[in-house]
mmCIF file of N, CA and C in Angstrom:
data_model
loop_
_atom_site.group_PDB
_atom_site.id
_atom_site.type_symbol
_atom_site.label_atom_id
_atom_site.label_comp_id
_atom_site.label_asym_id
_atom_site.label_seq_id
_atom_site.Cartn_x
_atom_site.Cartn_y
_atom_site.Cartn_z
ATOM 1 N N UNK K 1 66.401 74.795 76.823
ATOM 2 C CA UNK K 1 67.471 74.368 76.696
ATOM 3 C C UNK K 1 68.498 74.065 78.318
ATOM 4 N N UNK K 2 68.922 73.203 78.450
ATOM 5 C CA UNK K 2 69.242 72.703 79.938
ATOM 6 C C UNK K 2 70.179 73.744 80.532
ATOM 7 N N UNK K 3 70.942 74.586 79.609
ATOM 8 C CA UNK K 3 71.659 75.762 80.483
ATOM 9 C C UNK K 3 70.783 76.893 80.820
ATOM 10 N N UNK K 4 69.396 76.938 80.834
ATOM 11 C CA UNK K 4 68.609 77.921 81.387
ATOM 12 C C UNK K 4 68.258 77.617 82.783
ATOM 13 N N UNK K 5 68.532 76.482 83.288
ATOM 14 C CA UNK K 5 68.594 76.167 84.474
ATOM 15 C C UNK K 5 69.653 76.374 85.472
ATOM 16 N N UNK K 6 70.561 76.962 84.670
ATOM 17 C CA UNK K 6 71.984 77.170 85.788
ATOM 18 C C UNK K 6 72.195 78.561 85.981
ATOM 19 N N UNK K 7 72.306 79.015 87.240
ATOM 20 C CA UNK K 7 72.697 80.552 87.381
ATOM 21 C C UNK K 7 74.273 80.526 87.878
ATOM 22 N N UNK K 8 74.860 81.558 87.494
ATOM 23 C CA UNK K 8 76.026 81.845 88.451
ATOM 24 C C UNK K 8 76.027 83.084 89.229
ATOM 25 N N UNK K 9 76.639 83.138 90.112
ATOM 26 C CA UNK K 9 76.405 84.406 90.783
ATOM 27 C C UNK K 9 78.057 84.628 91.158
ATOM 28 N N UNK K 10 78.427 86.027 90.994
ATOM 29 C CA UNK K 10 79.780 86.557 90.763
ATOM 30 C C UNK K 10 79.573 87.801 91.719
ATOM 31 N N UNK K 11 80.723 87.650 92.987
ATOM 32 C CA UNK K 11 80.887 88.450 93.946
ATOM 33 C C UNK K 11 81.925 89.485 93.837
ATOM 34 N N UNK K 12 81.857 90.820 93.367
ATOM 35 C CA UNK K 12 82.902 91.494 92.901
ATOM 36 C C UNK K 12 83.351 92.419 94.217
ATOM 37 N N UNK K 13 84.738 92.333 94.990
ATOM 38 C CA UNK K 13 85.175 92.995 95.885
ATOM 39 C C UNK K 13 86.089 94.102 95.748
ATOM 40 N N UNK K 14 86.345 94.957 96.351
ATOM 41 C CA UNK K 14 87.464 95.910 96.497
ATOM 42 C C UNK K 14 88.692 95.079 96.872
ATOM 43 N N UNK K 15 89.667 95.125 96.116
ATOM 44 C CA UNK K 15 90.869 94.361 96.716
ATOM 45 C C UNK K 15 91.539 95.003 98.005
ATOM 46 N N UNK K 16 91.584 94.705 99.218
ATOM 47 C CA UNK K 16 92.390 95.323 100.068
ATOM 48 C C UNK K 16 93.906 94.391 100.363
ATOM 49 N N UNK K 17 94.929 95.433 100.475
ATOM 50 C CA UNK K 17 96.244 94.998 100.888
ATOM 51 C C UNK K 17 96.642 94.536 102.077
ATOM 52 N N UNK K 18 95.679 94.750 102.962
ATOM 53 C CA UNK K 18 95.790 94.204 104.205
ATOM 54 C C UNK K 18 94.250 93.849 105.036
ATOM 55 N N UNK K 19 94.656 93.607 106.218
ATOM 56 C CA UNK K 19 93.174 93.421 106.983
ATOM 57 C C UNK K 19 93.074 94.420 108.312
ATOM 58 N N UNK K 20 91.863 94.717 108.471
ATOM 59 C CA UNK K 20 91.814 95.401 109.827
ATOM 60 C C UNK K 20 92.500 94.887 110.766
ATOM 61 N N UNK K 21 92.550 93.158 111.292
ATOM 62 C CA UNK K 21 93.325 92.397 112.353
ATOM 63 C C UNK K 21 94.718 93.401 112.037
ATOM 64 N N UNK K 22 95.576 92.961 110.823
ATOM 65 C CA UNK K 22 96.873 93.398 110.502
ATOM 66 C C UNK K 22 96.500 94.609 111.305
ATOM 67 N N UNK K 23 96.233 95.951 110.888
ATOM 68 C CA UNK K 23 95.976 97.241 110.875
ATOM 69 C C UNK K 23 96.210 97.571 112.593
ATOM 70 N N UNK K 24 95.487 96.714 113.297
ATOM 71 C CA UNK K 24 95.498 96.945 114.774
ATOM 72 C C UNK K 24 96.541 96.280 115.294
ATOM 73 N N UNK K 25 96.790 95.004 114.783
ATOM 74 C CA UNK K 25 97.996 94.458 115.277
ATOM 75 C C UNK K 25 99.474 95.185 115.399
ATOM 76 N N UNK K 26 99.337 95.458 114.018
ATOM 77 C CA UNK K 26 100.645 96.609 113.842
ATOM 78 C C UNK K 26 100.503 97.854 113.851
ATOM 79 N N UNK K 27 99.549 98.556 115.104
ATOM 80 C CA UNK K 27 99.222 99.750 115.466
ATOM 81 C C UNK K 27 99.516 101.031 114.162
ATOM 82 N N UNK K 28 98.935 99.942 112.977
ATOM 83 C CA UNK K 28 99.170 100.811 111.953
ATOM 84 C C UNK K 28 98.041 101.892 112.075
ATOM 85 N N UNK K 29 96.860 101.417 112.684
ATOM 86 C CA UNK K 29 95.626 102.566 112.817
ATOM 87 C C UNK K 29 95.831 103.907 113.869
ATOM 88 N N UNK K 30 96.693 103.694 114.389
ATOM 89 C CA UNK K 30 97.227 104.594 115.404
ATOM 90 C C UNK K 30 98.298 105.862 114.352
ATOM 91 N N UNK K 31 98.775 105.314 113.341
ATOM 92 C CA UNK K 31 99.603 106.265 112.599
ATOM 93 C C UNK K 31 98.635 106.650 111.266
ATOM 94 N N UNK K 32 97.304 106.220 111.267
ATOM 95 C CA UNK K 32 96.675 107.089 110.365
ATOM 96 C C UNK K 32 95.583 108.067 110.562
ATOM 97 N N UNK K 33 95.941 109.059 109.675
ATOM 98 C CA UNK K 33 94.841 110.275 109.435
ATOM 99 C C UNK K 33 93.687 110.013 110.158
ATOM 100 N N UNK K 34 92.874 110.616 111.021
ATOM 101 C CA UNK K 34 91.809 110.012 111.787
ATOM 102 C C UNK K 34 90.568 110.253 110.902
ATOM 103 N N UNK K 35 90.985 110.870 109.512
ATOM 104 C CA UNK K 35 89.566 110.717 108.664
ATOM 105 C C UNK K 35 89.670 109.308 108.143
ATOM 106 N N UNK K 36 90.792 108.656 108.005
ATOM 107 C CA UNK K 36 90.871 107.367 107.409
ATOM 108 C C UNK K 36 90.507 106.240 108.394
ATOM 109 N N UNK K 37 90.620 106.846 109.790
ATOM 110 C CA UNK K 37 89.993 105.777 110.928
ATOM 111 C C UNK K 37 88.673 105.863 110.808
ATOM 112 N N UNK K 38 88.010 107.106 110.832
ATOM 113 C CA UNK K 38 86.647 107.181 110.948
ATOM 114 C C UNK K 38 86.018 106.724 109.765
ATOM 115 N N UNK K 39 86.598 106.538 108.676
ATOM 116 C CA UNK K 39 85.936 105.790 107.295
ATOM 117 C C UNK K 39 85.891 104.732 107.371
ATOM 118 N N UNK K 40 87.063 103.783 107.877
ATOM 119 C CA UNK K 40 86.890 102.649 108.239
ATOM 120 C C UNK K 40 85.678 101.941 109.131
ATOM 121 N N UNK K 41 85.761 102.893 110.211
ATOM 122 C CA UNK K 41 84.833 102.247 111.440
ATOM 123 C C UNK K 41 83.222 102.704 110.899
ATOM 124 N N UNK K 42 83.180 103.718 110.059
ATOM 125 C CA UNK K 42 81.904 103.950 109.031
ATOM 126 C C UNK K 42 81.412 102.746 108.489
ATOM 127 N N UNK K 43 82.380 102.346 107.312
ATOM 128 C CA UNK K 43 82.246 101.099 106.579
ATOM 129 C C UNK K 43 81.918 100.007 107.024
ATOM 130 N N UNK K 44 82.485 99.529 108.500
ATOM 131 C CA UNK K 44 82.126 98.377 109.306
ATOM 132 C C UNK K 44 80.840 98.508 109.953
ATOM 133 N N UNK K 45 80.668 99.752 110.046
ATOM 134 C CA UNK K 45 78.814 99.904 110.814
ATOM 135 C C UNK K 45 77.899 99.710 109.772
ATOM 136 N N UNK K 46 78.171 100.470 108.572
ATOM 137 C CA UNK K 46 77.318 100.054 107.520
ATOM 138 C C UNK K 46 76.945 98.564 107.082
ATOM 139 N N UNK K 47 78.257 98.163 107.103
ATOM 140 C CA UNK K 47 78.408 96.301 106.620
ATOM 141 C C UNK K 47 77.610 95.857 107.739
ATOM 142 N N UNK K 48 77.519 96.264 108.995
ATOM 143 C CA UNK K 48 76.653 95.584 109.827
ATOM 144 C C UNK K 48 75.340 95.596 109.554
ATOM 145 N N UNK K 49 75.156 97.091 109.470
ATOM 146 C CA UNK K 49 73.800 97.459 109.237
ATOM 147 C C UNK K 49 73.128 96.427 107.911
ATOM 148 N N UNK K 50 73.708 96.709 107.065
ATOM 149 C CA UNK K 50 73.029 96.302 105.949
ATOM 150 C C UNK K 50 73.184 94.445 106.142
ATOM 151 N N UNK K 51 73.828 93.783 106.688
ATOM 152 C CA UNK K 51 73.370 92.481 107.196
ATOM 153 C C UNK K 51 72.643 91.975 107.760
ATOM 154 N N UNK K 52 72.459 93.092 108.873
ATOM 155 C CA UNK K 52 71.238 92.815 109.602
ATOM 156 C C UNK K 52 70.089 93.162 109.137
ATOM 157 N N UNK K 53 69.835 94.031 108.139
ATOM 158 C CA UNK K 53 69.056 94.078 107.348
ATOM 159 C C UNK K 53 68.177 93.112 106.870
ATOM 160 N N UNK K 54 69.135 92.393 106.294
ATOM 161 C CA UNK K 54 69.043 90.860 105.320
ATOM 162 C C UNK K 54 68.923 89.559 106.331
ATOM 163 N N UNK K 55 68.721 90.188 107.870
ATOM 164 C CA UNK K 55 68.586 88.924 108.476
ATOM 165 C C UNK K 55 69.564 87.982 109.092
ATOM 166 N N UNK K 56 70.652 88.550 108.225
ATOM 167 C CA UNK K 56 71.856 87.657 108.767
ATOM 168 C C UNK K 56 72.856 88.227 109.912
ATOM 169 N N UNK K 57 73.319 87.204 110.513
ATOM 170 C CA UNK K 57 74.209 87.789 111.995
ATOM 171 C C UNK K 57 75.566 87.206 111.386
ATOM 172 N N UNK K 58 76.464 87.827 111.950
ATOM 173 C CA UNK K 58 78.061 87.324 111.664
ATOM 174 C C UNK K 58 78.488 87.199 113.138
ATOM 175 N N UNK K 59 78.390 85.382 113.060
ATOM 176 C CA UNK K 59 78.779 85.256 114.262
ATOM 177 C C UNK K 59 79.784 85.182 114.907
ATOM 178 N N UNK K 60 80.855 85.455 114.221
ATOM 179 C CA UNK K 60 82.321 85.812 114.529
ATOM 180 C C UNK K 60 82.968 87.063 114.794
ATOM 181 N N UNK K 61 81.800 87.996 114.685
ATOM 182 C CA UNK K 61 81.971 89.222 115.246
ATOM 183 C C UNK K 61 82.204 89.537 116.769
ATOM 184 N N UNK K 62 83.201 89.636 117.352
ATOM 185 C CA UNK K 62 83.223 89.655 118.809
ATOM 186 C C UNK K 62 83.914 90.629 119.346
ATOM 187 N N UNK K 63 84.357 91.028 120.632
ATOM 188 C CA UNK K 63 84.810 92.266 120.867
ATOM 189 C C UNK K 63 86.251 91.752 120.707
ATOM 190 N N UNK K 64 87.031 90.502 120.687
ATOM 191 C CA UNK K 64 88.482 90.175 120.503
ATOM 192 C C UNK K 64 88.415 90.752 119.144
ATOM 193 N N UNK K 65 87.661 90.868 118.307
ATOM 194 C CA UNK K 65 88.067 90.814 116.577
ATOM 195 C C UNK K 65 88.203 92.710 116.587
ATOM 196 N N UNK K 66 87.600 93.255 117.482
ATOM 197 C CA UNK K 66 87.520 94.844 117.265
ATOM 198 C C UNK K 66 88.282 95.555 118.444
ATOM 199 N N UNK K 67 89.474 94.830 119.164
ATOM 200 C CA UNK K 67 89.893 95.546 120.234
ATOM 201 C C UNK K 67 91.086 96.110 119.059
#
């Protein structure tokens, strides 16, 4: 069957109502509970560790992105 040769890959991601950049620009992070701030930092670090373990480098992640 010719359909056996085709694979579809789906990526399911959690919906985020905002972006990290917007939280920073709006100074919303300063108003967040410290445990939520640390949760965000932990998620960023875990994501970087994961992609680096897969030999993927995120070329757009620079200090201006995380100010």
